[in-house]
Amino acid sequence: MSERIVLIGAYEAALNGVMEYQRKHPDTEAIVIYPEFNPVPEFSCDVLERYLGRGIEFSEDLRASGVDTEAKRVIIRDHASGAEGSITYDKLIFAACAAPEEFDVPGDHIARIVRVGSHVDTTRLRPMDGTTLVIGSGLNLLMTVSVLLKHKKGSIEVILQNTGHLGKPMSEDLFAMVLHHLRESGVTIHEDHTLKQIEEVGSELKVTTDKGEFTASRVINAKTSLAVSYLAQEAGFETDKVGGIIVDGQLRTNINDVYACGGCASFISDMCKKPIPGTCIKFTEHRQSTALAKALEGTKARLFNPICTYSITLGDRTVAGAGLTVDAARECGFTPMSATAIQFDRAHFMPEADLMTLELVFDAPTRRVLGIQGMSKSGEALRGRISSVSAILAKRPSIDDIANLELAYSPPFASAMDVINTVANVADNMLAGINEGISATEFEALWQERENGDSFFLDCRELGNAKPFIEAHPAHWNHIPQGEIARRLSEIPEGKKIVLMCNTGTRSYEAQVTLKHAGFNDVANVDGGMTAVKQTGVKI
């Protein structure tokens, strides 16, 4: 007896999974119906071209307006005539996408506003003269700016939108480095603006905030994506805070014979009990297709447990990450800390060698590694490090595992003590109480309060590096090379916070060990040293 599968939406992983199932069950009828209220384009030409005539029917006029799970039917409305009806299903798949959160201001629905909620959306952006104003946050913002920088046409302005922890792909400190790099790349960044209105003025769009007005040839909404899942929510399915339909490792929802995948789903992962939104794991389409086909078959497949790995090129820098950030780990119930290391991405004698920044996130009580993020000039080198950790995150590695991680050593690609081992060693020293670090932004706050005399700023580098700062700030910038500190302890005041600085944090860490051994308790080492300070854009 044939069965019917109804798909609400046309996410490609779902289409591929259904087609794989149909190969074993050729009598299965499959029909795609779009949600009645859908903020993104329907039936893109490339999707239709690949799937028409291959066993899946794409309804041109019908739209889904509700789901009755008890009767196993989808309530439909004819888009052309307005007539209502229903279509029964044996299995139902939510396969809609996600779309950026609405601006929720007058003018929000102007047709010329471009919405970017996924990597696919960025591929539709075209080079354009004039100013492109991007309003958004998180991965959508970074993906959008990445494409615009590659276009090398027109100017780019960004209005950052604060979404709390929602959609943050990295820590505040690493994001500060990213923003500084974008400014250095010619992108104008506007922070702490509240959007008030968008209106059309001739061929331009005018955006008004609480701090001013902006005129642009193009406005892009790149806010955090929310799942197009209102039909599932109305029908009583479990969803998370971004609207994602919660599924298990076999893509099953909390209601029998109903599945979800893609942008409208949120996946339970081994990383934590907090579901991971489907928009964060675009690259897993093939795995989702296989998992869905096996779930429809009723056979138990390998559980689908996403890690949420990403890599985005921003001009001549790449940012990448895998697993949880500190904020996300805290929401999952961990007691997270993070360690930062800045080191050459390959053997220092190689002409192409450049500094790489890595931040390792770990659970303090258990030493379990939860995530890693970083930035580097060499995207290939950075992705290699991120991938090496991503591959084992589901196995719950410890700091010790990463510290002893064995990498293929080749002079063009690594130093004898790789940066990934170094950042784990930093984490180990933090837990042992040996390394007490502060971020570049925390250093900036102390430096701005330098006139109060509570802190003693000590440069541990050689004179050649320290001299410009000594001359610029003779009353506040002190200098003792790291190798001389043990015999010059009398020059360091007691009763003040000692703030140590070197190029990347290595020598200042050694200085911190020396001072603590000598009885100085309030000693802080700037994580990443002067390199982190410069990358963050802190002015000294």
CSV table of C-alpha atoms in Angstrom, one decimal, residues 182 290 461:
chain,number,residue,atom,x,y,z
A,182,LEU,CA,36.6,45.3,9.6
A,290,THR,CA,20.8,10.2,5.3
A,461,ARG,CA,59.8,43.0,26.6
